Amino acid sequence: MNSVKPALESSASLMTSLHTMPARIKREPANGFGERLASLRKAAGITQTALAEEIGISQRMMAYYESPTAYPPANLLPVFAKALDVSVEALLGVETAKRRAKATDTRMQRRLQQIEKLDAADKRQVLQLIDAFIERGQLKRKAQGKNS
């Protein structure tokens, strides 16, 4: 009987080792996506409300997606990525976020896009105001150059 018992023990240990689950794959903390989304949004200089409006969801849903336990539906990932000018991989945390070089900053670009949607008369007024500020800045630089 002694010879059978070790065989049973070894069979049991073999079965246990065969049926043990593999070590869990290390995953990011549950709050990883929401924090990453919020930091990418803030780095782009966009408010929750502005980003939500741009992608067609409510500000409340935007806040929810930035929470520790929420993930947006897969169909929104490319929309978020495009709005934030990052890749979907960067949103998911599988690559470092590489911001594309731009001639203008994101806030300015968004404002210019909103100005483009105005009617002709309003556009003209906005451009006149911008021209006045540009001219004032140029005059200030010239005056500072003469004083130096």
JSON list of C-alpha atoms in Angstrom, two decimals:
[
{"chain": "A", "resi": 1, "resn": "MET", "atom": "CA", "xyz": [0.00, 0.00, 0.00]},
{"chain": "A", "resi": 2, "resn": "ASN", "atom": "CA", "xyz": [2.92, 2.30, 0.64]},
{"chain": "A", "resi": 3, "resn": "SER", "atom": "CA", "xyz": [3.89, 2.06, -2.99]},
{"chain": "A", "resi": 4, "resn": "VAL", "atom": "CA", "xyz": [0.40, 3.12, -4.14]},
{"chain": "A", "resi": 5, "resn": "LYS", "atom": "CA", "xyz": [0.17, 6.12, -1.85]},
{"chain": "A", "resi": 6, "resn": "PRO", "atom": "CA", "xyz": [3.21, 7.94, -3.29]},
{"chain": "A", "resi": 7, "resn": "ALA", "atom": "CA", "xyz": [1.89, 7.27, -6.77]},
{"chain": "A", "resi": 8, "resn": "LEU", "atom": "CA", "xyz": [-1.44, 8.84, -5.81]},
{"chain": "A", "resi": 9, "resn": "GLU", "atom": "CA", "xyz": [0.29, 11.82, -4.24]},
{"chain": "A", "resi": 10, "resn": "SER", "atom": "CA", "xyz": [2.43, 12.34, -7.31]},
{"chain": "A", "resi": 11, "resn": "SER", "atom": "CA", "xyz": [-0.67, 12.06, -9.55]},
{"chain": "A", "resi": 12, "resn": "ALA", "atom": "CA", "xyz": [-2.46, 14.59, -7.39]},
{"chain": "A", "resi": 13, "resn": "SER", "atom": "CA", "xyz": [0.45, 17.01, -7.53]},
{"chain": "A", "resi": 14, "resn": "LEU", "atom": "CA", "xyz": [0.70, 16.49, -11.30]},
{"chain": "A", "resi": 15, "resn": "MET", "atom": "CA", "xyz": [-3.02, 17.20, -11.72]},
{"chain": "A", "resi": 16, "resn": "THR", "atom": "CA", "xyz": [-2.73, 20.28, -9.52]},
{"chain": "A", "resi": 17, "resn": "SER", "atom": "CA", "xyz": [0.17, 21.61, -11.56]},
{"chain": "A", "resi": 18, "resn": "LEU", "atom": "CA", "xyz": [-1.70, 20.91, -14.81]},
{"chain": "A", "resi": 19, "resn": "HIS", "atom": "CA", "xyz": [-4.84, 22.67, -13.61]},
{"chain": "A", "resi": 20, "resn": "THR", "atom": "CA", "xyz": [-3.27, 25.74, -12.06]},
{"chain": "A", "resi": 21, "resn": "MET", "atom": "CA", "xyz": [-4.11, 28.88, -13.90]},
{"chain": "A", "resi": 22, "resn": "PRO", "atom": "CA", "xyz": [-1.27, 30.77, -15.48]},
{"chain": "A", "resi": 23, "resn": "ALA", "atom": "CA", "xyz": [-0.12, 33.87, -13.69]},
{"chain": "A", "resi": 24, "resn": "ARG", "atom": "CA", "xyz": [-2.37, 36.79, -14.48]},
{"chain": "A", "resi": 25, "resn": "ILE", "atom": "CA", "xyz": [-1.14, 39.17, -17.07]},
{"chain": "A", "resi": 26, "resn": "LYS", "atom": "CA", "xyz": [-0.24, 42.41, -15.41]},
{"chain": "A", "resi": 27, "resn": "ARG", "atom": "CA", "xyz": [-2.77, 44.99, -16.32]},
{"chain": "A", "resi": 28, "resn": "GLU", "atom": "CA", "xyz": [-2.79, 48.68, -15.77]},
{"chain": "A", "resi": 29, "resn": "PRO", "atom": "CA", "xyz": [-4.59, 49.92, -12.67]},
{"chain": "A", "resi": 30, "resn": "ALA", "atom": "CA", "xyz": [-8.33, 50.28, -13.09]},
{"chain": "A", "resi": 31, "resn": "ASN", "atom": "CA", "xyz": [-8.01, 54.07, -13.16]},
{"chain": "A", "resi": 32, "resn": "GLY", "atom": "CA", "xyz": [-5.37, 54.11, -15.93]},
{"chain": "A", "resi": 33, "resn": "PHE", "atom": "CA", "xyz": [-7.59, 54.92, -18.89]},
{"chain": "A", "resi": 34, "resn": "GLY", "atom": "CA", "xyz": [-9.61, 57.69, -17.23]},
{"chain": "A", "resi": 35, "resn": "GLU", "atom": "CA", "xyz": [-6.49, 59.39, -15.87]},
{"chain": "A", "resi": 36, "resn": "ARG", "atom": "CA", "xyz": [-4.76, 59.09, -19.24]},
{"chain": "A", "resi": 37, "resn": "LEU", "atom": "CA", "xyz": [-7.79, 60.52, -21.04]},
{"chain": "A", "resi": 38, "resn": "ALA", "atom": "CA", "xyz": [-7.96, 63.45, -18.60]},
{"chain": "A", "resi": 39, "resn": "SER", "atom": "CA", "xyz": [-4.24, 64.19, -18.87]},
{"chain": "A", "resi": 40, "resn": "LEU", "atom": "CA", "xyz": [-4.30, 64.05, -22.69]},
{"chain": "A", "resi": 41, "resn": "ARG", "atom": "CA", "xyz": [-7.32, 66.36, -22.70]},
{"chain": "A", "resi": 42, "resn": "LYS", "atom": "CA", "xyz": [-5.64, 68.82, -20.32]},
{"chain": "A", "resi": 43, "resn": "ALA", "atom": "CA", "xyz": [-2.38, 68.69, -22.30]},
{"chain": "A", "resi": 44, "resn": "ALA", "atom": "CA", "xyz": [-4.38, 69.68, -25.37]},
{"chain": "A", "resi": 45, "resn": "GLY", "atom": "CA", "xyz": [-5.84, 72.62, -23.44]},
{"chain": "A", "resi": 46, "resn": "ILE", "atom": "CA", "xyz": [-9.43, 71.44, -23.85]},
{"chain": "A", "resi": 47, "resn": "THR", "atom": "CA", "xyz": [-12.17, 71.49, -21.24]},
{"chain": "A", "resi": 48, "resn": "GLN", "atom": "CA", "xyz": [-14.40, 68.49, -20.62]},
{"chain": "A", "resi": 49, "resn": "THR", "atom": "CA", "xyz": [-17.32, 70.46, -22.01]},
{"chain": "A", "resi": 50, "resn": "ALA", "atom": "CA", "xyz": [-15.49, 71.43, -25.21]},
{"chain": "A", "resi": 51, "resn": "LEU", "atom": "CA", "xyz": [-14.25, 67.90, -25.87]},
{"chain": "A", "resi": 52, "resn": "ALA", "atom": "CA", "xyz": [-17.66, 66.41, -25.13]},
{"chain": "A", "resi": 53, "resn": "GLU", "atom": "CA", "xyz": [-19.29, 68.87, -27.53]},
{"chain": "A", "resi": 54, "resn": "GLU", "atom": "CA", "xyz": [-16.72, 68.10, -30.23]},
{"chain": "A", "resi": 55, "resn": "ILE", "atom": "CA", "xyz": [-17.27, 64.35, -30.08]},
{"chain": "A", "resi": 56, "resn": "GLY", "atom": "CA", "xyz": [-21.02, 64.55, -29.57]},
{"chain": "A", "resi": 57, "resn": "ILE", "atom": "CA", "xyz": [-21.53, 63.41, -25.99]},
{"chain": "A", "resi": 58, "resn": "SER", "atom": "CA", "xyz": [-22.62, 65.21, -22.84]},
{"chain": "A", "resi": 59, "resn": "GLN", "atom": "CA", "xyz": [-20.16, 66.74, -20.38]},
{"chain": "A", "resi": 60, "resn": "ARG", "atom": "CA", "xyz": [-21.50, 64.31, -17.79]},
{"chain": "A", "resi": 61, "resn": "MET", "atom": "CA", "xyz": [-20.52, 61.32, -19.97]},
{"chain": "A", "resi": 62, "resn": "MET", "atom": "CA", "xyz": [-17.11, 62.89, -20.54]},
{"chain": "A", "resi": 63, "resn": "ALA", "atom": "CA", "xyz": [-16.59, 63.13, -16.77]},
{"chain": "A", "resi": 64, "resn": "TYR", "atom": "CA", "xyz": [-17.72, 59.52, -16.44]},
{"chain": "A", "resi": 65, "resn": "TYR", "atom": "CA", "xyz": [-15.18, 58.33, -19.02]},
{"chain": "A", "resi": 66, "resn": "GLU", "atom": "CA", "xyz": [-12.45, 60.11, -17.06]},
{"chain": "A", "resi": 67, "resn": "SER", "atom": "CA", "xyz": [-13.47, 58.32, -13.86]},
{"chain": "A", "resi": 68, "resn": "PRO", "atom": "CA", "xyz": [-11.35, 55.48, -12.42]},
{"chain": "A", "resi": 69, "resn": "THR", "atom": "CA", "xyz": [-13.61, 52.58, -13.38]},
{"chain": "A", "resi": 70, "resn": "ALA", "atom": "CA", "xyz": [-15.15, 53.57, -16.70]},
{"chain": "A", "resi": 71, "resn": "TYR", "atom": "CA", "xyz": [-14.10, 52.83, -20.25]},
{"chain": "A", "resi": 72, "resn": "PRO", "atom": "CA", "xyz": [-15.79, 54.37, -23.27]},
{"chain": "A", "resi": 73, "resn": "PRO", "atom": "CA", "xyz": [-17.27, 52.14, -25.96]},
{"chain": "A", "resi": 74, "resn": "ALA", "atom": "CA", "xyz": [-14.76, 51.04, -28.58]},
{"chain": "A", "resi": 75, "resn": "ASN", "atom": "CA", "xyz": [-16.41, 53.11, -31.30]},
{"chain": "A", "resi": 76, "resn": "LEU", "atom": "CA", "xyz": [-15.53, 56.32, -29.40]},
{"chain": "A", "resi": 77, "resn": "LEU", "atom": "CA", "xyz": [-11.80, 55.56, -29.16]},
{"chain": "A", "resi": 78, "resn": "PRO", "atom": "CA", "xyz": [-10.93, 56.78, -32.68]},
{"chain": "A", "resi": 79, "resn": "VAL", "atom": "CA", "xyz": [-13.12, 59.85, -32.13]},
{"chain": "A", "resi": 80, "resn": "PHE", "atom": "CA", "xyz": [-11.29, 60.68, -28.86]},
{"chain": "A", "resi": 81, "resn": "ALA", "atom": "CA", "xyz": [-7.94, 60.04, -30.53]},
{"chain": "A", "resi": 82, "resn": "LYS", "atom": "CA", "xyz": [-8.71, 62.35, -33.45]},
{"chain": "A", "resi": 83, "resn": "ALA", "atom": "CA", "xyz": [-10.04, 65.11, -31.19]},
{"chain": "A", "resi": 84, "resn": "LEU", "atom": "CA", "xyz": [-6.95, 64.92, -28.95]},
{"chain": "A", "resi": 85, "resn": "ASP", "atom": "CA", "xyz": [-4.56, 64.45, -31.89]},
{"chain": "A", "resi": 86, "resn": "VAL", "atom": "CA", "xyz": [-3.09, 61.22, -30.52]},
{"chain": "A", "resi": 87, "resn": "SER", "atom": "CA", "xyz": [-3.27, 57.61, -31.64]},
{"chain": "A", "resi": 88, "resn": "VAL", "atom": "CA", "xyz": [-5.76, 55.10, -30.27]},
{"chain": "A", "resi": 89, "resn": "GLU", "atom": "CA", "xyz": [-2.72, 53.20, -28.95]},
{"chain": "A", "resi": 90, "resn": "ALA", "atom": "CA", "xyz": [-1.69, 56.26, -26.95]},
{"chain": "A", "resi": 91, "resn": "LEU", "atom": "CA", "xyz": [-5.21, 56.51, -25.51]},
{"chain": "A", "resi": 92, "resn": "LEU", "atom": "CA", "xyz": [-5.05, 52.88, -24.46]},
{"chain": "A", "resi": 93, "resn": "GLY", "atom": "CA", "xyz": [-1.58, 53.30, -22.96]},
{"chain": "A", "resi": 94, "resn": "VAL", "atom": "CA", "xyz": [0.24, 50.88, -25.24]},
{"chain": "A", "resi": 95, "resn": "GLU", "atom": "CA", "xyz": [2.48, 53.57, -26.67]},
{"chain": "A", "resi": 96, "resn": "THR", "atom": "CA", "xyz": [3.70, 56.90, -25.46]},
{"chain": "A", "resi": 97, "resn": "ALA", "atom": "CA", "xyz": [1.60, 59.80, -26.55]},
{"chain": "A", "resi": 98, "resn": "LYS", "atom": "CA", "xyz": [3.43, 61.63, -29.28]},
{"chain": "A", "resi": 99, "resn": "ARG", "atom": "CA", "xyz": [1.87, 64.94, -30.02]},
{"chain": "A", "resi": 100, "resn": "ARG", "atom": "CA", "xyz": [2.17, 65.89, -33.66]},
{"chain": "A", "resi": 101, "resn": "ALA", "atom": "CA", "xyz": [4.05, 69.12, -34.25]},
{"chain": "A", "resi": 102, "resn": "LYS", "atom": "CA", "xyz": [1.71, 71.92, -35.22]},
{"chain": "A", "resi": 103, "resn": "ALA", "atom": "CA", "xyz": [2.18, 75.47, -36.35]},
{"chain": "A", "resi": 104, "resn": "THR", "atom": "CA", "xyz": [-0.50, 76.65, -33.92]},
{"chain": "A", "resi": 105, "resn": "ASP", "atom": "CA", "xyz": [-1.50, 75.38, -30.54]},
{"chain": "A", "resi": 106, "resn": "THR", "atom": "CA", "xyz": [-4.62, 73.28, -30.18]},
{"chain": "A", "resi": 107, "resn": "ARG", "atom": "CA", "xyz": [-6.71, 75.92, -28.41]},
{"chain": "A", "resi": 108, "resn": "MET", "atom": "CA", "xyz": [-6.01, 78.48, -31.11]},
{"chain": "A", "resi": 109, "resn": "GLN", "atom": "CA", "xyz": [-6.76, 75.98, -33.85]},
{"chain": "A", "resi": 110, "resn": "ARG", "atom": "CA", "xyz": [-10.09, 75.06, -32.26]},
{"chain": "A", "resi": 111, "resn": "ARG", "atom": "CA", "xyz": [-11.06, 78.71, -31.99]},
{"chain": "A", "resi": 112, "resn": "LEU", "atom": "CA", "xyz": [-10.13, 79.31, -35.62]},
{"chain": "A", "resi": 113, "resn": "GLN", "atom": "CA", "xyz": [-12.30, 76.37, -36.65]},
{"chain": "A", "resi": 114, "resn": "GLN", "atom": "CA", "xyz": [-15.20, 77.87, -34.70]},
{"chain": "A", "resi": 115, "resn": "ILE", "atom": "CA", "xyz": [-14.62, 81.25, -36.37]},
{"chain": "A", "resi": 116, "resn": "GLU", "atom": "CA", "xyz": [-14.76, 79.56, -39.79]},
{"chain": "A", "resi": 117, "resn": "LYS", "atom": "CA", "xyz": [-18.31, 78.41, -38.99]},
{"chain": "A", "resi": 118, "resn": "LEU", "atom": "CA", "xyz": [-19.53, 81.98, -38.39]},
{"chain": "A", "resi": 119, "resn": "ASP", "atom": "CA", "xyz": [-21.42, 83.92, -41.03]},
{"chain": "A", "resi": 120, "resn": "ALA", "atom": "CA", "xyz": [-19.47, 86.35, -43.23]},
{"chain": "A", "resi": 121, "resn": "ALA", "atom": "CA", "xyz": [-20.31, 89.52, -41.26]},
{"chain": "A", "resi": 122, "resn": "ASP", "atom": "CA", "xyz": [-19.28, 88.00, -37.93]},
{"chain": "A", "resi": 123, "resn": "LYS", "atom": "CA", "xyz": [-16.08, 86.62, -39.46]},
{"chain": "A", "resi": 124, "resn": "ARG", "atom": "CA", "xyz": [-15.23, 90.08, -40.76]},
{"chain": "A", "resi": 125, "resn": "GLN", "atom": "CA", "xyz": [-15.70, 91.60, -37.29]},
{"chain": "A", "resi": 126, "resn": "VAL", "atom": "CA", "xyz": [-13.56, 88.92, -35.65]},
{"chain": "A", "resi": 127, "resn": "LEU", "atom": "CA", "xyz": [-10.81, 89.41, -38.24]},
{"chain": "A", "resi": 128, "resn": "GLN", "atom": "CA", "xyz": [-10.87, 93.19, -37.71]},
{"chain": "A", "resi": 129, "resn": "LEU", "atom": "CA", "xyz": [-10.49, 92.67, -33.97]},
{"chain": "A", "resi": 130, "resn": "ILE", "atom": "CA", "xyz": [-7.62, 90.23, -34.48]},
{"chain": "A", "resi": 131, "resn": "ASP", "atom": "CA", "xyz": [-5.94, 92.61, -36.94]},
{"chain": "A", "resi": 132, "resn": "ALA", "atom": "CA", "xyz": [-6.18, 95.42, -34.38]},
{"chain": "A", "resi": 133, "resn": "PHE", "atom": "CA", "xyz": [-4.49, 93.29, -31.71]},
{"chain": "A", "resi": 134, "resn": "ILE", "atom": "CA", "xyz": [-1.76, 92.18, -34.13]},
{"chain": "A", "resi": 135, "resn": "GLU", "atom": "CA", "xyz": [-1.08, 95.77, -35.17]},
{"chain": "A", "resi": 136, "resn": "ARG", "atom": "CA", "xyz": [-0.98, 96.88, -31.53]},
{"chain": "A", "resi": 137, "resn": "GLY", "atom": "CA", "xyz": [1.53, 94.11, -30.73]},
{"chain": "A", "resi": 138, "resn": "GLN", "atom": "CA", "xyz": [3.72, 95.08, -33.66]},
{"chain": "A", "resi": 139, "resn": "LEU", "atom": "CA", "xyz": [3.68, 98.75, -32.60]},
{"chain": "A", "resi": 140, "resn": "LYS", "atom": "CA", "xyz": [4.63, 97.75, -29.02]},
{"chain": "A", "resi": 141, "resn": "ARG", "atom": "CA", "xyz": [7.58, 95.69, -30.32]},
{"chain": "A", "resi": 142, "resn": "LYS", "atom": "CA", "xyz": [8.75, 98.58, -32.48]},
{"chain": "A", "resi": 143, "resn": "ALA", "atom": "CA", "xyz": [8.47, 101.00, -29.54]},
{"chain": "A", "resi": 144, "resn": "GLN", "atom": "CA", "xyz": [10.41, 98.61, -27.28]},
{"chain": "A", "resi": 145, "resn": "GLY", "atom": "CA", "xyz": [13.06, 98.22, -29.99]},
{"chain": "A", "resi": 146, "resn": "LYS", "atom": "CA", "xyz": [13.55, 102.00, -30.23]},
{"chain": "A", "resi": 147, "resn": "ASN", "atom": "CA", "xyz": [13.80, 102.34, -26.43]},
{"chain": "A", "resi": 148, "resn": "SER", "atom": "CA", "xyz": [16.51, 99.69, -26.21]}
]
